PDB file of C-alpha atoms in Angstrom:
ATOM      1  CA  UNK A   1      40.234  -6.965  21.667  1.00 41.00           C
ATOM      2  CA  UNK A   2      40.130  -3.845  19.463  1.00 42.00           C
ATOM      3  CA  UNK A   3      40.455  -6.038  16.355  1.00 39.00           C
ATOM      4  CA  UNK A   4      37.620  -8.227  17.587  1.00 34.00           C
ATOM      5  CA  UNK A   5      35.335  -5.234  18.167  1.00 34.00           C
ATOM      6  CA  UNK A   6      36.313  -3.711  14.804  1.00 32.00           C
ATOM      7  CA  UNK A   7      35.644  -7.054  13.104  1.00 38.00           C
ATOM      8  CA  UNK A   8      32.244  -7.319  14.794  1.00 37.00           C
ATOM      9  CA  UNK A   9      31.367  -3.755  13.763  1.00 34.00           C
ATOM     10  CA  UNK A  10      32.339  -4.418  10.135  1.00 36.00           C
ATOM     11  CA  UNK A  11      30.358  -7.671  10.239  1.00 39.00           C
ATOM     12  CA  UNK A  12      27.263  -5.872  11.506  1.00 36.00           C
ATOM     13  CA  UNK A  13      27.588  -3.184   8.829  1.00 35.00           C
ATOM     14  CA  UNK A  14      28.020  -5.738   6.047  1.00 36.00           C
ATOM     15  CA  UNK A  15      25.143  -7.861   7.347  1.00 39.00           C
ATOM     16  CA  UNK A  16      22.852  -4.852   7.609  1.00 37.00           C
ATOM     17  CA  UNK A  17      23.207  -4.269   3.852  1.00 41.00           C
ATOM     18  CA  UNK A  18      21.308  -7.528   3.360  1.00 46.00           C
ATOM     19  CA  UNK A  19      18.317  -6.335   5.347  1.00 48.00           C
ATOM     20  CA  UNK A  20      15.160  -5.333   3.573  1.00 56.00           C
ATOM     21  CA  UNK A  21      14.356  -1.924   2.176  1.00 90.00           C
ATOM     22  CA  UNK A  22      11.641   0.031   3.970  1.00 95.00           C
ATOM     23  CA  UNK A  23       9.444   3.048   3.270  1.00 97.00           C
ATOM     24  CA  UNK A  24       6.917   4.819   5.496  1.00 98.00           C
ATOM     25  CA  UNK A  25       3.796   6.039   3.701  1.00 98.00           C
ATOM     26  CA  UNK A  26       1.799   8.815   5.381  1.00 98.00           C
ATOM     27  CA  UNK A  27      -1.905   8.233   4.758  1.00 98.00           C
ATOM     28  CA  UNK A  28      -4.437  11.046   4.466  1.00 98.00           C
ATOM     29  CA  UNK A  29      -8.195  11.255   4.272  1.00 98.00           C
ATOM     30  CA  UNK A  30      -9.321  12.123   0.709  1.00 98.00           C
ATOM     31  CA  UNK A  31     -12.471  14.006  -0.289  1.00 96.00           C
ATOM     32  CA  UNK A  32     -13.865  15.456  -3.511  1.00 97.00           C
ATOM     33  CA  UNK A  33     -12.465  18.797  -2.291  1.00 96.00           C
ATOM     34  CA  UNK A  34      -8.895  17.580  -1.746  1.00 96.00           C
ATOM     35  CA  UNK A  35      -6.586  15.957   0.766  1.00 97.00           C
ATOM     36  CA  UNK A  36      -7.570  16.097   4.427  1.00 97.00           C
ATOM     37  CA  UNK A  37      -6.103  15.097   7.777  1.00 97.00           C
ATOM     38  CA  UNK A  38      -3.425  12.455   8.256  1.00 98.00           C
ATOM     39  CA  UNK A  39      -4.881   9.209   9.655  1.00 98.00           C
ATOM     40  CA  UNK A  40      -1.566   7.432  10.276  1.00 98.00           C
ATOM     41  CA  UNK A  41       1.127   5.553   8.400  1.00 98.00           C
ATOM     42  CA  UNK A  42       1.729   2.300   6.574  1.00 98.00           C
ATOM     43  CA  UNK A  43       5.255   0.915   6.748  1.00 98.00           C
ATOM     44  CA  UNK A  44       6.217  -1.104   3.689  1.00 98.00           C
ATOM     45  CA  UNK A  45       9.178  -3.448   3.978  1.00 98.00           C
ATOM     46  CA  UNK A  46      10.666  -6.203   1.870  1.00 97.00           C
ATOM     47  CA  UNK A  47      10.421  -9.658   3.332  1.00 94.00           C
ATOM     48  CA  UNK A  48      11.253 -13.183   2.329  1.00 94.00           C
ATOM     49  CA  UNK A  49       7.752 -13.759   0.911  1.00 95.00           C
ATOM     50  CA  UNK A  50       7.022 -10.338  -0.577  1.00 96.00           C
ATOM     51  CA  UNK A  51       6.043  -6.855   0.541  1.00 97.00           C
ATOM     52  CA  UNK A  52       4.929  -6.548   4.156  1.00 98.00           C
ATOM     53  CA  UNK A  53       2.511  -3.635   4.636  1.00 98.00           C
ATOM     54  CA  UNK A  54       2.187  -2.774   8.322  1.00 98.00           C
ATOM     55  CA  UNK A  55      -0.517  -0.195   9.020  1.00 98.00           C
ATOM     56  CA  UNK A  56      -0.775   2.061  12.040  1.00 98.00           C
ATOM     57  CA  UNK A  57      -3.986   3.845  11.085  1.00 98.00           C
ATOM     58  CA  UNK A  58      -6.994   5.290  12.864  1.00 98.00           C
ATOM     59  CA  UNK A  59     -10.284   7.032  12.159  1.00 97.00           C
ATOM     60  CA  UNK A  60     -11.518   4.386   9.701  1.00 97.00           C
ATOM     61  CA  UNK A  61     -14.833   2.556   9.490  1.00 96.00           C
ATOM     62  CA  UNK A  62     -14.604  -0.910  11.111  1.00 97.00           C
ATOM     63  CA  UNK A  63     -14.505  -3.900   8.766  1.00 95.00           C
ATOM     64  CA  UNK A  64     -12.700  -4.917   5.602  1.00 94.00           C
ATOM     65  CA  UNK A  65     -11.480  -2.301   3.118  1.00 95.00           C
ATOM     66  CA  UNK A  66     -10.050  -2.590  -0.383  1.00 93.00           C
ATOM     67  CA  UNK A  67      -6.312  -1.846  -0.259  1.00 95.00           C
ATOM     68  CA  UNK A  68      -4.328  -1.213  -3.447  1.00 94.00           C
ATOM     69  CA  UNK A  69      -1.251   0.336  -4.963  1.00 97.00           C
ATOM     70  CA  UNK A  70      -2.454   2.891  -7.533  1.00 96.00           C
ATOM     71  CA  UNK A  71      -0.684   4.044 -10.673  1.00 97.00           C
ATOM     72  CA  UNK A  72       0.021   7.727  -9.931  1.00 98.00           C
ATOM     73  CA  UNK A  73       1.859   9.444  -7.082  1.00 98.00           C
ATOM     74  CA  UNK A  74      -1.035  11.863  -6.544  1.00 98.00           C
ATOM     75  CA  UNK A  75      -3.870  11.662  -4.011  1.00 98.00           C
ATOM     76  CA  UNK A  76      -5.780  14.713  -5.197  1.00 97.00           C
ATOM     77  CA  UNK A  77      -9.327  14.733  -6.541  1.00 98.00           C
ATOM     78  CA  UNK A  78     -10.130  14.393 -10.225  1.00 95.00           C
ATOM     79  CA  UNK A  79     -13.097  14.982 -12.500  1.00 94.00           C
ATOM     80  CA  UNK A  80     -15.371  12.198 -13.686  1.00 93.00           C
ATOM     81  CA  UNK A  81     -18.635  12.980 -15.478  1.00 94.00           C
ATOM     82  CA  UNK A  82     -18.197  16.650 -14.470  1.00 93.00           C
ATOM     83  CA  UNK A  83     -18.103  15.686 -10.774  1.00 95.00           C
ATOM     84  CA  UNK A  84     -15.144  15.953  -8.421  1.00 96.00           C
ATOM     85  CA  UNK A  85     -14.125  12.496  -7.144  1.00 95.00           C
ATOM     86  CA  UNK A  86     -11.930  11.877  -4.080  1.00 96.00           C
ATOM     87  CA  UNK A  87      -8.449  10.521  -4.856  1.00 97.00           C
ATOM     88  CA  UNK A  88      -9.127  10.105  -8.579  1.00 97.00           C
ATOM     89  CA  UNK A  89      -5.759  11.671  -9.510  1.00 98.00           C
ATOM     90  CA  UNK A  90      -4.147   8.444  -8.209  1.00 97.00           C
ATOM     91  CA  UNK A  91      -5.399   6.688 -11.341  1.00 96.00           C
ATOM     92  CA  UNK A  92      -6.282   3.008 -11.406  1.00 93.00           C
ATOM     93  CA  UNK A  93      -4.683  -0.007  -9.765  1.00 91.00           C
ATOM     94  CA  UNK A  94      -1.010  -0.473 -10.616  1.00 95.00           C
ATOM     95  CA  UNK A  95      -1.022  -2.663 -13.726  1.00 91.00           C
ATOM     96  CA  UNK A  96       2.353  -2.388 -15.534  1.00 94.00           C
ATOM     97  CA  UNK A  97       1.710  -5.592 -17.530  1.00 93.00           C
ATOM     98  CA  UNK A  98      -1.650  -4.136 -18.668  1.00 94.00           C
ATOM     99  CA  UNK A  99      -3.548  -7.341 -17.852  1.00 91.00           C
ATOM    100  CA  UNK A 100      -6.701  -5.335 -17.122  1.00 89.00           C
ATOM    101  CA  UNK A 101      -7.996  -7.826 -14.541  1.00 85.00           C
ATOM    102  CA  UNK A 102      -8.592  -7.635 -10.800  1.00 82.00           C
ATOM    103  CA  UNK A 103      -7.608 -10.978  -9.265  1.00 86.00           C
ATOM    104  CA  UNK A 104      -6.292 -10.111  -5.823  1.00 84.00           C
ATOM    105  CA  UNK A 105      -2.824 -10.377  -4.371  1.00 88.00           C
ATOM    106  CA  UNK A 106      -2.248 -14.024  -5.325  1.00 90.00           C
ATOM    107  CA  UNK A 107      -3.725 -13.912  -8.834  1.00 88.00           C
ATOM    108  CA  UNK A 108      -2.137 -12.784 -12.069  1.00 90.00           C
ATOM    109  CA  UNK A 109      -4.193  -9.577 -12.348  1.00 87.00           C
ATOM    110  CA  UNK A 110      -3.223  -6.029 -11.372  1.00 89.00           C
ATOM    111  CA  UNK A 111       0.119  -5.904  -9.595  1.00 93.00           C
ATOM    112  CA  UNK A 112      -1.381  -3.300  -7.233  1.00 93.00           C
ATOM    113  CA  UNK A 113      -4.025  -5.678  -5.823  1.00 92.00           C
ATOM    114  CA  UNK A 114      -3.263  -6.225  -2.133  1.00 94.00           C
ATOM    115  CA  UNK A 115      -4.992  -8.178   0.647  1.00 94.00           C
ATOM    116  CA  UNK A 116      -7.892  -6.398   2.334  1.00 94.00           C
ATOM    117  CA  UNK A 117      -7.114  -3.996   5.140  1.00 96.00           C
ATOM    118  CA  UNK A 118      -8.918  -5.046   8.316  1.00 97.00           C
ATOM    119  CA  UNK A 119     -10.081  -2.276  10.638  1.00 97.00           C
ATOM    120  CA  UNK A 120     -11.043  -3.157  14.205  1.00 98.00           C
ATOM    121  CA  UNK A 121     -14.153  -2.009  16.097  1.00 98.00           C
ATOM    122  CA  UNK A 122     -12.117   0.921  17.463  1.00 98.00           C
ATOM    123  CA  UNK A 123     -11.504   2.288  13.938  1.00 98.00           C
ATOM    124  CA  UNK A 124      -7.821   1.295  14.004  1.00 98.00           C
ATOM    125  CA  UNK A 125      -5.931  -0.850  11.497  1.00 98.00           C
ATOM    126  CA  UNK A 126      -2.719  -2.455  12.739  1.00 98.00           C
ATOM    127  CA  UNK A 127      -2.853  -5.963  11.228  1.00 97.00           C
ATOM    128  CA  UNK A 128      -0.065  -6.383   8.634  1.00 98.00           C
ATOM    129  CA  UNK A 129      -0.800  -7.758   5.168  1.00 97.00           C
ATOM    130  CA  UNK A 130       1.522  -9.443   2.684  1.00 97.00           C
ATOM    131  CA  UNK A 131       1.735  -8.452  -0.989  1.00 95.00           C
ATOM    132  CA  UNK A 132       3.529 -11.483  -2.414  1.00 96.00           C
ATOM    133  CA  UNK A 133       4.260 -10.045  -5.874  1.00 95.00           C
ATOM    134  CA  UNK A 134       5.748  -6.690  -4.835  1.00 96.00           C
ATOM    135  CA  UNK A 135       8.909  -5.201  -3.374  1.00 97.00           C
ATOM    136  CA  UNK A 136       9.455  -1.712  -1.911  1.00 97.00           C
ATOM    137  CA  UNK A 137      11.138  -0.598  -5.148  1.00 96.00           C
ATOM    138  CA  UNK A 138       7.873  -1.321  -7.017  1.00 96.00           C
ATOM    139  CA  UNK A 139       6.033   1.271  -4.891  1.00 96.00           C
ATOM    140  CA  UNK A 140       8.207   4.233  -5.844  1.00 96.00           C
ATOM    141  CA  UNK A 141       6.298   6.877  -7.795  1.00 97.00           C
ATOM    142  CA  UNK A 142       2.876   5.411  -6.995  1.00 98.00           C
ATOM    143  CA  UNK A 143       0.250   5.747  -4.259  1.00 98.00           C
ATOM    144  CA  UNK A 144      -1.351   3.503  -1.667  1.00 98.00           C
ATOM    145  CA  UNK A 145      -5.164   3.662  -1.506  1.00 97.00           C
ATOM    146  CA  UNK A 146      -7.825   2.547   0.973  1.00 97.00           C
ATOM    147  CA  UNK A 147     -11.374   2.080  -0.345  1.00 94.00           C
ATOM    148  CA  UNK A 148     -14.757   1.947   1.378  1.00 93.00           C
ATOM    149  CA  UNK A 149     -15.899  -1.656   1.767  1.00 88.00           C
ATOM    150  CA  UNK A 150     -14.201  -4.961   1.132  1.00 82.00           C
ATOM    151  CA  UNK A 151     -12.691  -6.603  -1.920  1.00 75.00           C
ATOM    152  CA  UNK A 152     -13.655 -10.002  -3.333  1.00 68.00           C
ATOM    153  CA  UNK A 153     -10.519 -10.124  -5.578  1.00 70.00           C
ATOM    154  CA  UNK A 154     -12.607 -10.469  -8.730  1.00 61.00           C
ATOM    155  CA  UNK A 155     -14.248  -8.344 -11.406  1.00 55.00           C
ATOM    156  CA  UNK A 156     -17.506 -10.277 -10.855  1.00 62.00           C
ATOM    157  CA  UNK A 157     -20.180  -9.493  -9.837  1.00 53.00           C
ATOM    158  CA  UNK A 158     -18.754  -5.947  -9.625  1.00 57.00           C
ATOM    159  CA  UNK A 159     -15.675  -4.450 -11.273  1.00 60.00           C
ATOM    160  CA  UNK A 160     -12.502  -4.077  -9.138  1.00 57.00           C
ATOM    161  CA  UNK A 161     -13.674  -6.394  -6.378  1.00 53.00           C
ATOM    162  CA  UNK A 162     -16.758  -4.394  -5.493  1.00 55.00           C
ATOM    163  CA  UNK A 163     -14.824  -1.913  -3.367  1.00 65.00           C
ATOM    164  CA  UNK A 164     -16.309   1.521  -2.954  1.00 82.00           C
ATOM    165  CA  UNK A 165     -15.134   5.100  -2.906  1.00 91.00           C
ATOM    166  CA  UNK A 166     -11.571   6.100  -2.129  1.00 95.00           C
ATOM    167  CA  UNK A 167     -11.275   7.210   1.524  1.00 97.00           C
ATOM    168  CA  UNK A 168      -7.553   7.463   2.276  1.00 98.00           C
ATOM    169  CA  UNK A 169      -4.393   7.732   0.228  1.00 98.00           C
ATOM    170  CA  UNK A 170      -0.628   8.132   0.607  1.00 98.00           C
ATOM    171  CA  UNK A 171       1.996   9.022  -1.982  1.00 98.00           C
ATOM    172  CA  UNK A 172       5.243   7.091  -2.314  1.00 96.00           C
ATOM    173  CA  UNK A 173       7.938   9.421  -3.639  1.00 89.00           C
ATOM    174  CA  UNK A 174       9.906   8.326  -6.711  1.00 86.00           C
TER     175      UNK A 174
END
C-alpha cells in the first residue's frame, strides 16, 4: 500500500510538471500624474490554444476596451508634446518582429494585440480572452494595458484599432 501511495504521489508530481505556467498581473489605474489604485488582477496561463488571460477587474467603464501587451515593464506616465500622458512609459504594443501593423490577435501584426476586454454594466471584467500567439514566457519584462474604447484590430480608419487613452496597466516582472 505504501508503494502504491508513493507511486501515485510521484505520478502526480511528474504530471504536474506538464501543467501550464501561470502569472498573476496586478492592474492599476494610470493617470498623467502616475500610477493609482489597484483595480484587480489578470491571471495569464498557458493553454492548448495559446495564452488565456482571465481578468478579475472592477471600476472600469462598461463596454469593449482595447487590451494589449506593451513593450516595457513600466506603467508610469511619459512626456509627449510637452504633456504628461498616462501609462506612456509602457511604450507601444509588443512587436518583436517589428512588423509595425495592428491586426488583432489572429493577424500577423503586433504580437501584443489581444482580443478586446469586455466590461459588464457593473464595471467588472471577468470574461477570459485567448491570445493565440503568446505564452506566459512571452509576457516577462513587459506590461499589460487596458485602453479606453474598443479595438477594430486594424490601423484603418484610425491607427492602433482606434482605441483611446491608457486607463489601466500592470507590469509583468522579468
